[in-house]
Tab-separated table of C-alpha atoms in Angstrom:
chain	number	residue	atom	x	y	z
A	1	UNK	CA	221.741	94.104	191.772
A	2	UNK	CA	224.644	96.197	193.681
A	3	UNK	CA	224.302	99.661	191.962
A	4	UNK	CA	224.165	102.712	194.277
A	5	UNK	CA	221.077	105.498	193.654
A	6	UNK	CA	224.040	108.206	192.387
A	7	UNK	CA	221.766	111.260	193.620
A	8	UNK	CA	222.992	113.833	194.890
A	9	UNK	CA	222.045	115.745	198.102
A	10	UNK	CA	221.386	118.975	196.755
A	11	UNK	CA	219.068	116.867	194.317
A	12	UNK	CA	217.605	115.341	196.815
A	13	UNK	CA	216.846	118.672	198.760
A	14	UNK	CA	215.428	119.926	196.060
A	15	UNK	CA	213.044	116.974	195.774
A	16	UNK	CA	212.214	116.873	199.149
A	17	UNK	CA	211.279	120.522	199.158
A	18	UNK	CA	208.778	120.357	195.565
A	19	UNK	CA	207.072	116.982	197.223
A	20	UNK	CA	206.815	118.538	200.507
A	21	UNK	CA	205.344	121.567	198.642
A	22	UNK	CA	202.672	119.927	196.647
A	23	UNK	CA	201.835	118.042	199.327
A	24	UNK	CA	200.173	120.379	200.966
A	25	UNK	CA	197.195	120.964	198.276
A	26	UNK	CA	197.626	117.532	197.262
A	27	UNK	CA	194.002	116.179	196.702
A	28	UNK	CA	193.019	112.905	196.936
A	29	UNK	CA	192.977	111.521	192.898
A	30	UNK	CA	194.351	109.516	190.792
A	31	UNK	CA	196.373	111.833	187.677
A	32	UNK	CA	196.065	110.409	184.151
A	33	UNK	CA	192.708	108.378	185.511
A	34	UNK	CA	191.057	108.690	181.901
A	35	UNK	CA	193.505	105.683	181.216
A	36	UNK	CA	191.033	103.554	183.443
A	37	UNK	CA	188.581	104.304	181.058
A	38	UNK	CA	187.811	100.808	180.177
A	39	UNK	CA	188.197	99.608	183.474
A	40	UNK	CA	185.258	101.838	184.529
A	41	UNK	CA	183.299	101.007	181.178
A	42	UNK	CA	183.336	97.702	182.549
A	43	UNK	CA	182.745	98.409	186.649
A	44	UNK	CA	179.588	100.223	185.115
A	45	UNK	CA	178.279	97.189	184.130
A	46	UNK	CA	179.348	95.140	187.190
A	47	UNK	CA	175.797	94.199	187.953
A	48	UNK	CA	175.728	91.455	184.820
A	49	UNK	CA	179.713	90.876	184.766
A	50	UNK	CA	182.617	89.704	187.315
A	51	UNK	CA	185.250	92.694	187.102
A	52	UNK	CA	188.423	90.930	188.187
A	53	UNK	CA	190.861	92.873	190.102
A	54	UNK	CA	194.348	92.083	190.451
A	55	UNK	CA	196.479	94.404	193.580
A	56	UNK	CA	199.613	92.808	193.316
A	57	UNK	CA	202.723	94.179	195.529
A	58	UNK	CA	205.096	93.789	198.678
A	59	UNK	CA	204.490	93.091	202.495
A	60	UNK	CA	201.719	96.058	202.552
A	61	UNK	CA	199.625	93.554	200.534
A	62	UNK	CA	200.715	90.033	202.254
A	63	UNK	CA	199.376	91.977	205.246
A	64	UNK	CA	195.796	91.924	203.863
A	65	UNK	CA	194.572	95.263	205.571
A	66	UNK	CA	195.108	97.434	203.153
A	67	UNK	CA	193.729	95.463	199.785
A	68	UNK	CA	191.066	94.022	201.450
A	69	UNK	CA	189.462	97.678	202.729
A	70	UNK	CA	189.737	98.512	199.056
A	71	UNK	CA	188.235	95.630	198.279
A	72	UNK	CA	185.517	95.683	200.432
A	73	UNK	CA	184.010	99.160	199.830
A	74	UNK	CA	184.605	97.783	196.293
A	75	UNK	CA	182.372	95.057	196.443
A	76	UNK	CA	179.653	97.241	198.789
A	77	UNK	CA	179.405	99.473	195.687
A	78	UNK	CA	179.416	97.514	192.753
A	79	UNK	CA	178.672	93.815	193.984
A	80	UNK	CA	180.706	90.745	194.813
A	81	UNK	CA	181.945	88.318	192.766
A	82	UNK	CA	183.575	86.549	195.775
A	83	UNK	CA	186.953	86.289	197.826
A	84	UNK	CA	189.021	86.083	194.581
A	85	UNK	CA	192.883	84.745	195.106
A	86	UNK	CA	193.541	82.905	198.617
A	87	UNK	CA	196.777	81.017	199.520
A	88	UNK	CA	198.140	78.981	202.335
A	89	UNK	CA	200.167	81.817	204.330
A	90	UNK	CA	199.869	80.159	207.557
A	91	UNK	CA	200.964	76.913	206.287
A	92	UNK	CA	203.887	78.659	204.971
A	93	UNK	CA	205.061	79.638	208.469
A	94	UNK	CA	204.470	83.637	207.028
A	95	UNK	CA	201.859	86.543	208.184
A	96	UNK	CA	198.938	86.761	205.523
A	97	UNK	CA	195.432	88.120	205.876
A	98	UNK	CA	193.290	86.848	209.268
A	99	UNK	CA	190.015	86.665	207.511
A	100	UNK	CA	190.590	83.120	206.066
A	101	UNK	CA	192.807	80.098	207.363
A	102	UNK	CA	194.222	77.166	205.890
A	103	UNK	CA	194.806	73.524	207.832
A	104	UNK	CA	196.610	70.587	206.830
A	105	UNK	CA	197.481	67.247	208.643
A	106	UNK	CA	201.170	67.530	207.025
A	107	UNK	CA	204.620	69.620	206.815
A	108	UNK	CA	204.995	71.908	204.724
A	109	UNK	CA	207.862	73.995	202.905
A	110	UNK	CA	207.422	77.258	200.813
A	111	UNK	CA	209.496	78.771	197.975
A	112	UNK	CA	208.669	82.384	197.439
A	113	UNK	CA	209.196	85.351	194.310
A	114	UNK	CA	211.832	87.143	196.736
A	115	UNK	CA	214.025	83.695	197.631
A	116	UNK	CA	217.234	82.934	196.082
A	117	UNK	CA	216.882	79.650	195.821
A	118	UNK	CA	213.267	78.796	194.318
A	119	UNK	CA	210.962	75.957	192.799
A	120	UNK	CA	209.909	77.410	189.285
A	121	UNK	CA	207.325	77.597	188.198
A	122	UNK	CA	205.729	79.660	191.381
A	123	UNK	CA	202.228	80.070	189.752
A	124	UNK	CA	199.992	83.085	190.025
A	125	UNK	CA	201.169	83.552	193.926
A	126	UNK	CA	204.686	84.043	193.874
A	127	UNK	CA	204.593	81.830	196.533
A	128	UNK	CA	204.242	77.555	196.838
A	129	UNK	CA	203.771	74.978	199.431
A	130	UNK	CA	205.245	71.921	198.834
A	131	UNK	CA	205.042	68.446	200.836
A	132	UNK	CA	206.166	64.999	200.987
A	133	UNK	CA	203.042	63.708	202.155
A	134	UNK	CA	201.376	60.280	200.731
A	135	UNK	CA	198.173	61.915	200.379
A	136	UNK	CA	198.375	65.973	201.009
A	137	UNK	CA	195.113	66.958	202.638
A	138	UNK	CA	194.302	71.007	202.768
A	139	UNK	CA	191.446	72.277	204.273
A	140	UNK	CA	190.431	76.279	203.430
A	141	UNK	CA	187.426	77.820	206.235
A	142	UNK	CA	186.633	81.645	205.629
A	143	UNK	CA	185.148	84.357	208.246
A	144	UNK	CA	181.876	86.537	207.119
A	145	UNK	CA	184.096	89.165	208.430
A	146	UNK	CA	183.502	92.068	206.690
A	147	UNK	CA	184.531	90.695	203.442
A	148	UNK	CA	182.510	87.659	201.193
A	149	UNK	CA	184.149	84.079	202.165
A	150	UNK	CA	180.960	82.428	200.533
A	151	UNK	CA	182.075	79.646	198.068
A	152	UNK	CA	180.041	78.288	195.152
A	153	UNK	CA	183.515	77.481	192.685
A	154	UNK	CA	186.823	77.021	193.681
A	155	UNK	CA	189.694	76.509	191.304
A	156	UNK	CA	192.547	75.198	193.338
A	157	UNK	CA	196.079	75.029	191.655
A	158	UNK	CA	198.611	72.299	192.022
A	159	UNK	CA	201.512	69.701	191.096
A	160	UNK	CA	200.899	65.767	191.968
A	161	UNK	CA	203.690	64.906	190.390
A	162	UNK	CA	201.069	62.572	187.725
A	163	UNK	CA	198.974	63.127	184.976
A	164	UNK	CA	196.162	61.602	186.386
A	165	UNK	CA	196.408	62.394	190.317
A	166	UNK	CA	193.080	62.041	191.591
A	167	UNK	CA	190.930	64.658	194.438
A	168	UNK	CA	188.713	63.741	196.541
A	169	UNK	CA	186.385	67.318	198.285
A	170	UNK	CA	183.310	66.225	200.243
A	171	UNK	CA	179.668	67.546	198.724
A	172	UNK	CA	181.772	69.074	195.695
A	173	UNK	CA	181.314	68.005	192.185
A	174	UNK	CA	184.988	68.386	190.710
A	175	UNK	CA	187.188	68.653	187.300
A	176	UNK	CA	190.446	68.445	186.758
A	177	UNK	CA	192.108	70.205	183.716
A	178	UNK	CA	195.689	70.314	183.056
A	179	UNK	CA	198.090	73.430	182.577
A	180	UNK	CA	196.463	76.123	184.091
A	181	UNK	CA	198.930	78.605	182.947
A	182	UNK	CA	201.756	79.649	181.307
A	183	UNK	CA	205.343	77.815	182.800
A	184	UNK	CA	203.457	75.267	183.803
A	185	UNK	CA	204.620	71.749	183.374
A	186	UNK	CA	202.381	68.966	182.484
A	187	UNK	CA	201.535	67.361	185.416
A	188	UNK	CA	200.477	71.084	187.011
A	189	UNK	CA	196.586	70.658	187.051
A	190	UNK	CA	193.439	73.270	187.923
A	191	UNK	CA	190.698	71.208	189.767
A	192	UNK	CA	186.980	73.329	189.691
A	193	UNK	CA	185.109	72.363	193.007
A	194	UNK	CA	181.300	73.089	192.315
A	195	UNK	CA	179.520	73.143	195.567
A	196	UNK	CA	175.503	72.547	195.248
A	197	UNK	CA	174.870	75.481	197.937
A	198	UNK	CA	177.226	78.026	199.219
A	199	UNK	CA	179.587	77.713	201.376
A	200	UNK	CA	182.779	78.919	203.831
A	201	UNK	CA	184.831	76.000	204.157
A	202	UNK	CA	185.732	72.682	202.226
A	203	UNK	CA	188.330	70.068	202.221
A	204	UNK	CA	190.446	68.406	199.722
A	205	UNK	CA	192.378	65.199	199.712
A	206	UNK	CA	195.109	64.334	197.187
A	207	UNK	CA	195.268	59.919	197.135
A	208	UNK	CA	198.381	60.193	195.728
A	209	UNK	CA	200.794	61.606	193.738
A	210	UNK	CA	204.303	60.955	191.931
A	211	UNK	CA	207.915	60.721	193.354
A	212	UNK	CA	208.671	64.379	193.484
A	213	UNK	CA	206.699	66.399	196.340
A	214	UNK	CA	203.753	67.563	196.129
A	215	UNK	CA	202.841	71.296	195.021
A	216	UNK	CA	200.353	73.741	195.889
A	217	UNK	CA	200.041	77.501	194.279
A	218	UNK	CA	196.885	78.297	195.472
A	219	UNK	CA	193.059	78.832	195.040
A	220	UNK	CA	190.103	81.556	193.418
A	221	UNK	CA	187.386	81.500	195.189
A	222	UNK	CA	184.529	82.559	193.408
A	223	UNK	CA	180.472	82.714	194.579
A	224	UNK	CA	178.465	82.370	191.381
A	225	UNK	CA	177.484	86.115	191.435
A	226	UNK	CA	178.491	89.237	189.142
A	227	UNK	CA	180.486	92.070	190.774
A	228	UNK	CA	184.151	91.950	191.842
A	229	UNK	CA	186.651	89.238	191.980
A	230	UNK	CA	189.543	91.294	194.214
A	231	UNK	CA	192.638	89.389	194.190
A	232	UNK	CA	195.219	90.756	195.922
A	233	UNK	CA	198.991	88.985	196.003
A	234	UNK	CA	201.678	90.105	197.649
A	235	UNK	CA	204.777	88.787	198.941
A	236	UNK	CA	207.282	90.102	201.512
A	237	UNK	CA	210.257	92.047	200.758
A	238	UNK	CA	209.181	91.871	196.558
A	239	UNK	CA	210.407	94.378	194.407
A	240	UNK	CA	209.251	94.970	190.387
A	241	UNK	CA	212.834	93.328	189.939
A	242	UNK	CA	211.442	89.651	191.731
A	243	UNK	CA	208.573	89.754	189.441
A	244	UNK	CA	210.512	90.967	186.510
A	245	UNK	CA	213.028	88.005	187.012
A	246	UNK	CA	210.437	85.365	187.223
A	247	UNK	CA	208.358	86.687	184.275
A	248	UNK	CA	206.045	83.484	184.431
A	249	UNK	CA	204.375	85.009	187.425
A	250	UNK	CA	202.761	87.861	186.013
A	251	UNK	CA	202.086	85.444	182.906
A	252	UNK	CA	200.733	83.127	185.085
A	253	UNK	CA	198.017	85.986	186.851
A	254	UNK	CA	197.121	87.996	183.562
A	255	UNK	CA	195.718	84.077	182.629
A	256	UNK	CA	194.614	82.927	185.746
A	257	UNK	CA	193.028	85.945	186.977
A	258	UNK	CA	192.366	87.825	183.908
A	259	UNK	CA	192.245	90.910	185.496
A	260	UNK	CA	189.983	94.348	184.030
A	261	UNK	CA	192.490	96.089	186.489
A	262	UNK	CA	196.208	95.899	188.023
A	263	UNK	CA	196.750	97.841	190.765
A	264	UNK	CA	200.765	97.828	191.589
A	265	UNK	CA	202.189	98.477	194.681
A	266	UNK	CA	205.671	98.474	195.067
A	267	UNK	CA	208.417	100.729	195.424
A	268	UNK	CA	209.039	100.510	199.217
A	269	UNK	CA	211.609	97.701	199.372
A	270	UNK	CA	213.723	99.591	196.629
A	271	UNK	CA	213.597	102.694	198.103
A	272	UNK	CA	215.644	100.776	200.975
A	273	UNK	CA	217.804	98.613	198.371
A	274	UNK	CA	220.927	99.685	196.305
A	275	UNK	CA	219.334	100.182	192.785
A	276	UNK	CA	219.733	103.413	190.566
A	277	UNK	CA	216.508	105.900	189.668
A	278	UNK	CA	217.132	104.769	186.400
A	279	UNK	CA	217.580	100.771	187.015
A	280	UNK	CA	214.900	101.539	188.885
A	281	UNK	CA	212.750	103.081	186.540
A	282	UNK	CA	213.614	100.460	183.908
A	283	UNK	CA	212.143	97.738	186.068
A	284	UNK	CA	208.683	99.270	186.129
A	285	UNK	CA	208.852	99.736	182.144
A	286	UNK	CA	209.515	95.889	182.080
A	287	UNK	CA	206.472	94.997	184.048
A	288	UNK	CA	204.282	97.148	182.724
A	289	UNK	CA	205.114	96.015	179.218
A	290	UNK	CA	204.835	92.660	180.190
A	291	UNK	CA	201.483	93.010	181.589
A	292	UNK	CA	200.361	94.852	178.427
A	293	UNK	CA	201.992	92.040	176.420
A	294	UNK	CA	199.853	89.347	177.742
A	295	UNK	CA	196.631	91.435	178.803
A	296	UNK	CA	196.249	94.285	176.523
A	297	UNK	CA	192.680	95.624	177.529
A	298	UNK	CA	193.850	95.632	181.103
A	299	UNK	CA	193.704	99.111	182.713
A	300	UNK	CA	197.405	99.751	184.848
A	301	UNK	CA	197.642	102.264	187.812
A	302	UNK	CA	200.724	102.469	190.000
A	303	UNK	CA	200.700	103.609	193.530
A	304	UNK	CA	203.495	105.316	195.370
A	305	UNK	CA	204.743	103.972	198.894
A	306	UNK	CA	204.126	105.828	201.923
A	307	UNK	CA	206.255	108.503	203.568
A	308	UNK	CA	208.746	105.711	205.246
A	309	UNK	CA	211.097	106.712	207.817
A	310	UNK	CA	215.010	105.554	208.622
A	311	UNK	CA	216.303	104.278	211.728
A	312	UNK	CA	219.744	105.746	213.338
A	313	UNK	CA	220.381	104.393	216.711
A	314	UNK	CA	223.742	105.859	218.722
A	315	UNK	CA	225.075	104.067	221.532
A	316	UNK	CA	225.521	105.515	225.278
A	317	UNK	CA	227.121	104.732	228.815
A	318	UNK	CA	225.332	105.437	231.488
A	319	UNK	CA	226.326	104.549	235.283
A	320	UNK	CA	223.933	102.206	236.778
A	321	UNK	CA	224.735	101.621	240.289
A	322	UNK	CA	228.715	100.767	240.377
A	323	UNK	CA	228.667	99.964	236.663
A	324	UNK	CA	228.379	101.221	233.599
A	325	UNK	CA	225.615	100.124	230.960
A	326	UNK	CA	225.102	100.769	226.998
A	327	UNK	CA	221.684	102.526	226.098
A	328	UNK	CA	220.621	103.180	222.802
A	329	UNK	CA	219.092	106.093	221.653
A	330	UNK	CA	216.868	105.627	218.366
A	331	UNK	CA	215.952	107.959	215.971
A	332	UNK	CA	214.209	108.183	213.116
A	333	UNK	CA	214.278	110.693	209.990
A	334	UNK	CA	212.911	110.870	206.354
A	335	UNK	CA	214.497	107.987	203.946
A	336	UNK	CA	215.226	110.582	201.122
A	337	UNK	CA	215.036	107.200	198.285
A	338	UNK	CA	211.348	107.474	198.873
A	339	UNK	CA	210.691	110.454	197.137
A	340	UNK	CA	213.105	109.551	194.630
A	341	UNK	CA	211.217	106.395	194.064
A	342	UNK	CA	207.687	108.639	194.282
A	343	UNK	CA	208.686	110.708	191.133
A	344	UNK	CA	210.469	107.986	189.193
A	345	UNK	CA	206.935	105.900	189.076
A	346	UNK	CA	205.113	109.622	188.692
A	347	UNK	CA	207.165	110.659	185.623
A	348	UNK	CA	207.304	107.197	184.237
A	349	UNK	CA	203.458	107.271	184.566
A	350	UNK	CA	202.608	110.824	183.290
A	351	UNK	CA	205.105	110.234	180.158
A	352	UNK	CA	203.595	106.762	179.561
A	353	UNK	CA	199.952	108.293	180.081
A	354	UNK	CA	199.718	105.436	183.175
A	355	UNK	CA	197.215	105.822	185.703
A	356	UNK	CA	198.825	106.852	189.284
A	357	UNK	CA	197.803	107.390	192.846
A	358	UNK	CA	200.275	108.989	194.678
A	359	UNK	CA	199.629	107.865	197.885
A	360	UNK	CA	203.317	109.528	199.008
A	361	UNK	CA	201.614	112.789	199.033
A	362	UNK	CA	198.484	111.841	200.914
A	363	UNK	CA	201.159	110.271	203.776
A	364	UNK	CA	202.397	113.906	203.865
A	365	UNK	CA	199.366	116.346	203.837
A	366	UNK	CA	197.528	114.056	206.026
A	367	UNK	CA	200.350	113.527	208.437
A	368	UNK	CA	197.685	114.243	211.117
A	369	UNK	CA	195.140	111.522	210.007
A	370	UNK	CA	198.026	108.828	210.078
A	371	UNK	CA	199.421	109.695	213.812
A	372	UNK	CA	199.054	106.622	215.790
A	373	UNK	CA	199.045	104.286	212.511
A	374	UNK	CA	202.607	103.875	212.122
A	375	UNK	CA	204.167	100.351	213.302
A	376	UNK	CA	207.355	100.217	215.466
A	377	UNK	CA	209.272	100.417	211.989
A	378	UNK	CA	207.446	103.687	210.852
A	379	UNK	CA	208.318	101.476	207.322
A	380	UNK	CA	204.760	99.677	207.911
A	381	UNK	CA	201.254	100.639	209.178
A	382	UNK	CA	199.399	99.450	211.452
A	383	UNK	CA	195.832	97.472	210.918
A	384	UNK	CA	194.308	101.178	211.413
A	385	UNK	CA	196.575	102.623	208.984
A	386	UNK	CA	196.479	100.323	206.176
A	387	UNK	CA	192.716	99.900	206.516
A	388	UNK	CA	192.504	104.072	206.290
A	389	UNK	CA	195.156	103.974	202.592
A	390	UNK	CA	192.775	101.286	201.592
A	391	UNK	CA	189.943	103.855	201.845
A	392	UNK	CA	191.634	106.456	199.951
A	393	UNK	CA	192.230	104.333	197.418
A	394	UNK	CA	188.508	103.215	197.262
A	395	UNK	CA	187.357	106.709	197.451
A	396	UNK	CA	190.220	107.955	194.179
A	397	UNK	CA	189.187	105.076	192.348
A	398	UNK	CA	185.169	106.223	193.020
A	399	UNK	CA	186.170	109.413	192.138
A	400	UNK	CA	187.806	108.592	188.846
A	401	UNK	CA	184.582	106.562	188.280
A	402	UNK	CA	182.130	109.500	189.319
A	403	UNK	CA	184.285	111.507	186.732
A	404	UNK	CA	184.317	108.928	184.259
A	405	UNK	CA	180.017	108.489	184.379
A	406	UNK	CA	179.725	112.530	183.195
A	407	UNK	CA	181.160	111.709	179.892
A	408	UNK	CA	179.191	108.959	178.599
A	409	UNK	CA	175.424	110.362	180.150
């Protein structure tokens, strides 16, 4: 989409000023929370349930910091219902979260969400390995590193290519069941591993499969307790528009996942793109509908992206010796589309009575707190910063809850 943002400075000095403002007594909560209402109806009764949680967004989630703090603190306060979504990022040839690691004896290609040319369907990752292999063989091992890689059930997601592909997993009683979700052709197939005792790490071995190549979406990893399932899927350089456009994804989570919550983080990647506040602001309406189209009691809360920064970099001569060499000096300065992009998912959120954490605002008033957690970009955080915004967002969400438990004792 080639459509410039048509704001104009004064507007935008204007916004800058009123964020910049509020900023400062900006507290850390989540406005309109009573819409997660049934969300926290449900997290109160996490000890005899599985709450599934779905963060779905851009390179700040691929990462894994930042949804897997949440995630953790999560699970420390209300149980844990296991690792939830996992996918072969490594395999891929792409960054994804270091507490888990796929191997495979094969090659392997990848189509993602964000590509232009893509395999459809993707499945519930946005992202999916495929292989010309006789027999693909993938093998999944998980750290005890802070988060729960214990494995009673795993559901692993895939194409043979044939209706009656068999898999072979080691010490794993398994069924296969066909169609997993919606998009899905008919040869796509969900095989359940059951493991006897719990575990980190299992293997699975495809015999064979048809005469296209072979597909793999992915795996939810569950371990037999109540508490919650935290999936979090993200996907470099995605945008509401990449999910919007392939439509089947989001289908393909809300039944997959069935999520109690959808946590969306996005927004950075358009505040960097040539899209309009109101293009814009129509792409969120289109997921959110969709989401509420295919998982009504699902609670919705949109976060804002952080306080990015642009790059300008001006060229200089200097006399080394008997020549002259170019330097560069860098600087770096405010991108201005992020605070439109913070108020377009505020207003669409306050006017759709939408949960929203407007993690913008914390990036400003606690400017101090984030020193030292920028990366090189100042576009992405470091591990310490993303694990400190998945914090916050623990600690809103707790607070919503906290709120939430004084109006039904």
């Amino acid at each position: 989409m080639n459509i410039s943002w048509n704001i104009s400075r004064s507007f935008l000095t204007v916004m800058l000023a009123i964020t910049g403002s509020t900023a400062k007594a900006q507290t850390n909560t989540i406005a309109q929370d009573t819409a997660l209402n049934r969300f926290y109806a449900a997290l109160h009764k996490a000890d005899s349930n599985v709450i599934s949680i779905l963060h779905l967004g851009d390179s700040h989630i691929q990462a894994g910091f930042f949804p897997l703090t949440t995630a953790n603190y999560l699970q420390q306060a209300f149980g844990s219902a296991g690792r939830g979504w996992v996918f072969p990022f490594n395999l891929a040839g792409t960054n994804g979260p270091e507490d888990y690691r796929w191997n495979s004896t094969g090659r392997w290609q990848s189509a993602r969400v964000v590509d232009r040319y893509k395999d459809e369907p993707l499945g519930p990752g946005a992202i999916v390995l495929t292989s010309q292999s006789g027999a693909p063989t993938l093998a999944y091992s998980g750290k005890q590193d802070g988060i729960d890689n214990t494995i009673r059930v795993a559901e692993l997601f895939y194409d043979a290519g044939l209706d009656d592909s068999s898999i072979n997993t080691p010490g794993a009683d398994v069924e296969v069941t066909g169609v997993p979700f919606p998009g899905a052709g008919e040869t796509v197939k969900k095989a359940t591993l059951t493991f006897p005792e719990p575990m980190q790490s299992f293997q699975a071995r495809w015999d064979e499969k048809g005469n296209s190549p072979f597909r793999f979406y992915g795996a939810l990893l569950h371990n037999g307790h109540n508490g919650v399932l935290y999936s979090a899927i993200g996907i470099n350089g995605a945008m509401y528009q990449h999910y919007n456009e392939q439509s089947s994804i989001l289908s393909a989570q809300m039944e997959v996942l069935q999520p109690q919550l959808v946590i969306i983080s996005l927004g950075t990647n358009e505040a960097y793109s040539s899209l309009s506040a109101s293009s814009f602001r129509a792409q969120i309406d289109s997921t959110v509908q969709l989401i509420k189209r295919t998982r009504p009691d699902a609670s919705i809360v949109l976060t804002t992206p952080a306080e990015s920064k642009r790059t300008s970099k001006r060229a200089f001569r200097r006399k080394v010796g008997k020549k002259y060499r170019t330097y560069y000096k860098i600087a770096y300065y405010p991108n201005p589309y992020t605070t439109v992009v913070t108020q377009q998912i505020m207003n669409y959120c306050r006017e759709n009575g939408l949960a929203c954490w407007n993690f913008n605002a914390l990036t400003r008033s606690m400017a101090g707190s984030f020193s030292g957690s920028w990366a090189v970009d100042h576009i992405h955080f470091n591990a310490r910063g993303y694990q400190l915004q998945g914090k916050l967002l623990y600690e809103a969400l707790h607070a919503g809850y906290q709120k939430y438990l004084k109006t039904v004792e």
